[in-house]
C-alpha atoms as a PDB file:
ATOM      1  CA  MET A   1      -0.196  -0.238   0.101  1.00  0.00           C
ATOM      2  CA  ASN A   2       1.235   4.106  -1.606  1.00  0.00           C
ATOM      3  CA  ALA A   3       1.084   6.374   1.990  1.00  0.00           C
ATOM      4  CA  THR A   4      -1.269   7.867  -0.596  1.00  0.00           C
ATOM      5  CA  THR A   5      -3.686   4.923  -0.010  1.00  0.00           C
ATOM      6  CA  THR A   6      -2.932   4.383   3.592  1.00  0.00           C
ATOM      7  CA  VAL A   7      -3.823   7.721   3.655  1.00  0.00           C
ATOM      8  CA  ALA A   8      -7.033   7.696   1.946  1.00  0.00           C
ATOM      9  CA  ALA A   9      -8.154   3.964   3.754  1.00  0.00           C
ATOM     10  CA  LEU A  10      -7.276   6.415   7.146  1.00  0.00           C
ATOM     11  CA  LEU A  11      -9.982   8.439   6.492  1.00  0.00           C
ATOM     12  CA  ASP A  12     -11.770   6.339   5.451  1.00  0.00           C
ATOM     13  CA  ALA A  13     -11.955   4.527   8.445  1.00  0.00           C
ATOM     14  CA  GLU A  14     -12.565   7.894   9.942  1.00  0.00           C
ATOM     15  CA  ASN A  15     -16.278   7.940   8.471  1.00  0.00           C
ATOM     16  CA  VAL A  16     -17.342   4.803   9.498  1.00  0.00           C
ATOM     17  CA  ARG A  17     -16.264   5.172  12.747  1.00  0.00           C
ATOM     18  CA  ASP A  18     -13.527   1.998  12.436  1.00  0.00           C
ATOM     19  CA  LEU A  19     -12.030   2.847  15.393  1.00  0.00           C
ATOM     20  CA  ARG A  20     -10.312  -0.879  14.348  1.00  0.00           C
ATOM     21  CA  ALA A  21      -9.096  -0.615  11.038  1.00  0.00           C
ATOM     22  CA  MET A  22      -7.633   3.061  11.691  1.00  0.00           C
ATOM     23  CA  GLU A  23      -5.675   1.772  14.330  1.00  0.00           C
ATOM     24  CA  GLN A  24      -4.587  -1.218  11.633  1.00  0.00           C
ATOM     25  CA  LEU A  25      -2.951   1.954  10.101  1.00  0.00           C
ATOM     26  CA  LEU A  26      -1.517   4.012  13.490  1.00  0.00           C
ATOM     27  CA  ASP A  27       2.186   3.892  13.668  1.00  0.00           C
ATOM     28  CA  PRO A  28       2.314   2.808  17.698  1.00  0.00           C
ATOM     29  CA  ALA A  29       4.606   5.681  18.720  1.00  0.00           C
ATOM     30  CA  VAL A  30       2.541   8.269  16.134  1.00  0.00           C
ATOM     31  CA  THR A  31       2.381  12.165  16.648  1.00  0.00           C
ATOM     32  CA  PHE A  32      -1.318  14.071  16.266  1.00  0.00           C
ATOM     33  CA  GLU A  33      -0.698  18.017  16.514  1.00  0.00           C
ATOM     34  CA  MET A  34      -3.487  20.319  15.618  1.00  0.00           C
ATOM     35  CA  PRO A  35      -1.811  23.424  15.639  1.00  0.00           C
ATOM     36  CA  PHE A  36      -5.129  25.549  15.369  1.00  0.00           C
ATOM     37  CA  ALA A  37      -6.894  23.931  18.749  1.00  0.00           C
ATOM     38  CA  PRO A  38      -8.443  25.463  21.016  1.00  0.00           C
ATOM     39  CA  GLY A  39      -7.500  26.314  23.668  1.00  0.00           C
ATOM     40  CA  GLY A  40      -3.761  26.236  20.862  1.00  0.00           C
ATOM     41  CA  ASP A  41      -1.220  24.126  20.128  1.00  0.00           C
ATOM     42  CA  MET A  42      -2.268  20.059  20.879  1.00  0.00           C
ATOM     43  CA  SER A  43      -0.393  16.988  20.197  1.00  0.00           C
ATOM     44  CA  VAL A  44      -0.433  13.452  21.135  1.00  0.00           C
ATOM     45  CA  THR A  45       1.882  10.904  20.789  1.00  0.00           C
ATOM     46  CA  GLY A  46       0.725   7.702  20.544  1.00  0.00           C
ATOM     47  CA  ARG A  47      -1.598   5.411  18.081  1.00  0.00           C
ATOM     48  CA  ASP A  48      -3.297   4.401  21.873  1.00  0.00           C
ATOM     49  CA  GLN A  49      -4.196   7.742  22.582  1.00  0.00           C
ATOM     50  CA  LEU A  50      -4.271   9.020  19.686  1.00  0.00           C
ATOM     51  CA  LEU A  51      -7.001   6.379  19.368  1.00  0.00           C
ATOM     52  CA  ALA A  52      -9.044   6.913  22.975  1.00  0.00           C
ATOM     53  CA  LEU A  53      -8.243  10.903  21.165  1.00  0.00           C
ATOM     54  CA  LEU A  54     -10.846   9.977  18.502  1.00  0.00           C
ATOM     55  CA  SER A  55     -12.386   7.315  20.325  1.00  0.00           C
ATOM     56  CA  ASP A  56     -14.174  10.534  22.532  1.00  0.00           C
ATOM     57  CA  SER A  57     -15.161  12.642  19.797  1.00  0.00           C
ATOM     58  CA  LEU A  58     -16.466   9.175  17.738  1.00  0.00           C
ATOM     59  CA  ASP A  59     -17.488   6.382  19.330  1.00  0.00           C
ATOM     60  CA  ALA A  60     -21.296   6.440  18.543  1.00  0.00           C
ATOM     61  CA  GLU A  61     -22.559   5.627  22.050  1.00  0.00           C
ATOM     62  CA  ASN A  62     -20.722   7.611  24.525  1.00  0.00           C
ATOM     63  CA  GLY A  63     -19.057   9.992  22.449  1.00  0.00           C
ATOM     64  CA  THR A  64     -19.559  14.137  21.022  1.00  0.00           C
ATOM     65  CA  PHE A  65     -20.837  13.201  18.043  1.00  0.00           C
ATOM     66  CA  VAL A  66     -23.905  11.090  16.520  1.00  0.00           C
ATOM     67  CA  ASP A  67     -23.608  10.902  13.465  1.00  0.00           C
ATOM     68  CA  TRP A  68     -20.428  12.107  11.315  1.00  0.00           C
ATOM     69  CA  ARG A  69     -19.472  12.346   7.511  1.00  0.00           C
ATOM     70  CA  LEU A  70     -16.213  12.913   7.005  1.00  0.00           C
ATOM     71  CA  ASP A  71     -15.703  13.864   3.271  1.00  0.00           C
ATOM     72  CA  VAL A  72     -12.677  13.772   1.461  1.00  0.00           C
ATOM     73  CA  SER A  73     -11.761  15.785  -1.953  1.00  0.00           C
ATOM     74  CA  ALA A  74      -7.892  15.747  -2.569  1.00  0.00           C
ATOM     75  CA  LEU A  75      -4.920  13.515  -1.860  1.00  0.00           C
ATOM     76  CA  TYR A  76      -2.249  15.200  -3.339  1.00  0.00           C
ATOM     77  CA  GLU A  77       1.685  13.715  -3.349  1.00  0.00           C
ATOM     78  CA  THR A  78       4.694  14.714  -2.141  1.00  0.00           C
ATOM     79  CA  SER A  79       7.212  15.048  -4.118  1.00  0.00           C
ATOM     80  CA  THR A  80       8.635  14.211  -0.369  1.00  0.00           C
ATOM     81  CA  PRO A  81       8.476   9.989  -0.461  1.00  0.00           C
ATOM     82  CA  GLY A  82       6.130   9.175   2.320  1.00  0.00           C
ATOM     83  CA  VAL A  83       4.827  12.763   3.137  1.00  0.00           C
ATOM     84  CA  VAL A  84       0.884  13.176   1.911  1.00  0.00           C
ATOM     85  CA  PHE A  85      -1.032  16.338   1.620  1.00  0.00           C
ATOM     86  CA  ALA A  86      -5.212  16.236   2.403  1.00  0.00           C
ATOM     87  CA  GLU A  87      -8.492  18.517   1.932  1.00  0.00           C
ATOM     88  CA  TYR A  88     -11.181  16.760   4.046  1.00  0.00           C
ATOM     89  CA  ALA A  89     -14.494  18.161   5.088  1.00  0.00           C
ATOM     90  CA  ALA A  90     -16.395  16.882   8.323  1.00  0.00           C
ATOM     91  CA  GLU A  91     -20.606  17.335   8.386  1.00  0.00           C
ATOM     92  CA  ALA A  92     -21.424  15.873  12.572  1.00  0.00           C
ATOM     93  CA  VAL A  93     -24.104  15.945  15.109  1.00  0.00           C
ATOM     94  CA  THR A  94     -23.095  16.582  18.766  1.00  0.00           C
ATOM     95  CA  ARG A  95     -25.912  14.502  20.915  1.00  0.00           C
ATOM     96  CA  PHE A  96     -27.242  17.260  21.779  1.00  0.00           C
ATOM     97  CA  GLY A  97     -28.395  18.428  18.797  1.00  0.00           C
ATOM     98  CA  MET A  98     -25.764  21.048  16.804  1.00  0.00           C
ATOM     99  CA  THR A  99     -24.532  20.472  13.844  1.00  0.00           C
ATOM    100  CA  TYR A 100     -20.934  20.591  13.256  1.00  0.00           C
ATOM    101  CA  ARG A 101     -19.305  21.649  10.079  1.00  0.00           C
ATOM    102  CA  GLN A 102     -15.731  21.947   9.711  1.00  0.00           C
ATOM    103  CA  ALA A 103     -13.321  22.054   6.505  1.00  0.00           C
ATOM    104  CA  TYR A 104     -10.011  20.650   7.154  1.00  0.00           C
ATOM    105  CA  VAL A 105      -6.180  20.919   5.182  1.00  0.00           C
ATOM    106  CA  ALA A 106      -3.690  17.795   6.612  1.00  0.00           C
ATOM    107  CA  ARG A 107       0.228  16.218   6.150  1.00  0.00           C
ATOM    108  CA  PHE A 108       0.659  13.119   7.050  1.00  0.00           C
ATOM    109  CA  SER A 109       3.520  11.177   6.854  1.00  0.00           C
ATOM    110  CA  VAL A 110       3.811   7.478   5.753  1.00  0.00           C
ATOM    111  CA  ARG A 111       6.600   5.043   6.460  1.00  0.00           C
ATOM    112  CA  GLY A 112       6.253   1.338   6.224  1.00  0.00           C
ATOM    113  CA  GLY A 113       2.019   1.304   5.191  1.00  0.00           C
ATOM    114  CA  SER A 114       1.989   3.141   8.280  1.00  0.00           C
ATOM    115  CA  VAL A 115       0.723   6.976   9.127  1.00  0.00           C
ATOM    116  CA  THR A 116       3.526   8.544  11.156  1.00  0.00           C
ATOM    117  CA  TRP A 117       2.169  11.326  11.366  1.00  0.00           C
ATOM    118  CA  TRP A 118      -0.851  13.564  10.977  1.00  0.00           C
ATOM    119  CA  ARG A 119      -1.274  17.552  11.438  1.00  0.00           C
ATOM    120  CA  GLU A 120      -4.077  19.102  10.935  1.00  0.00           C
ATOM    121  CA  TRP A 121      -5.570  22.215  10.795  1.00  0.00           C
ATOM    122  CA  PHE A 122      -8.662  23.415  11.112  1.00  0.00           C
ATOM    123  CA  ASN A 123     -10.673  26.612  12.134  1.00  0.00           C
ATOM    124  CA  PRO A 124     -10.250  26.524  16.284  1.00  0.00           C
ATOM    125  CA  GLU A 125     -14.681  27.808  16.562  1.00  0.00           C
ATOM    126  CA  PRO A 126     -16.559  25.427  15.232  1.00  0.00           C
ATOM    127  CA  LEU A 127     -14.347  23.112  17.921  1.00  0.00           C
ATOM    128  CA  ALA A 128     -14.698  25.653  20.081  1.00  0.00           C
ATOM    129  CA  ALA A 129     -18.626  26.165  20.378  1.00  0.00           C
ATOM    130  CA  VAL A 130     -19.771  22.095  20.023  1.00  0.00           C
ATOM    131  CA  MET A 131     -16.910  21.288  22.869  1.00  0.00           C
ATOM    132  CA  SER A 132     -18.836  24.996  25.134  1.00  0.00           C
ATOM    133  CA  GLU A 133     -21.913  23.196  24.782  1.00  0.00           C
ATOM    134  CA  THR A 134     -20.393  19.774  25.909  1.00  0.00           C
ATOM    135  CA  ALA A 135     -18.392  20.482  29.094  1.00  0.00           C
END
């Protein structure tokens, strides 16, 4: 599986909330960064830590979002081996009925079929609104 296919599979798994499939595509030492997270730069290192963070949002039973859709609009393979940029958008509904819409740009590093680094840029305001609703 090449880097672009790996990233596509990871985002497809996120779209359907398949954390087990995501686990198979994430390196055990993966780093996930959100430089514009509400409250400032946020970084998580480790597959288990990242999956726990994703579960808090995506778990259909107990997570923040009861409905979740992720649409990938573009994947860009770069001349640097293993580096892929992606554009995608989320549309979701929170447990309290609030609609969440977000556009993302992300940079992924892939080695040996596993994502080793995932940096995601987005507008922090929609996520901050969701976080204040669930606090």
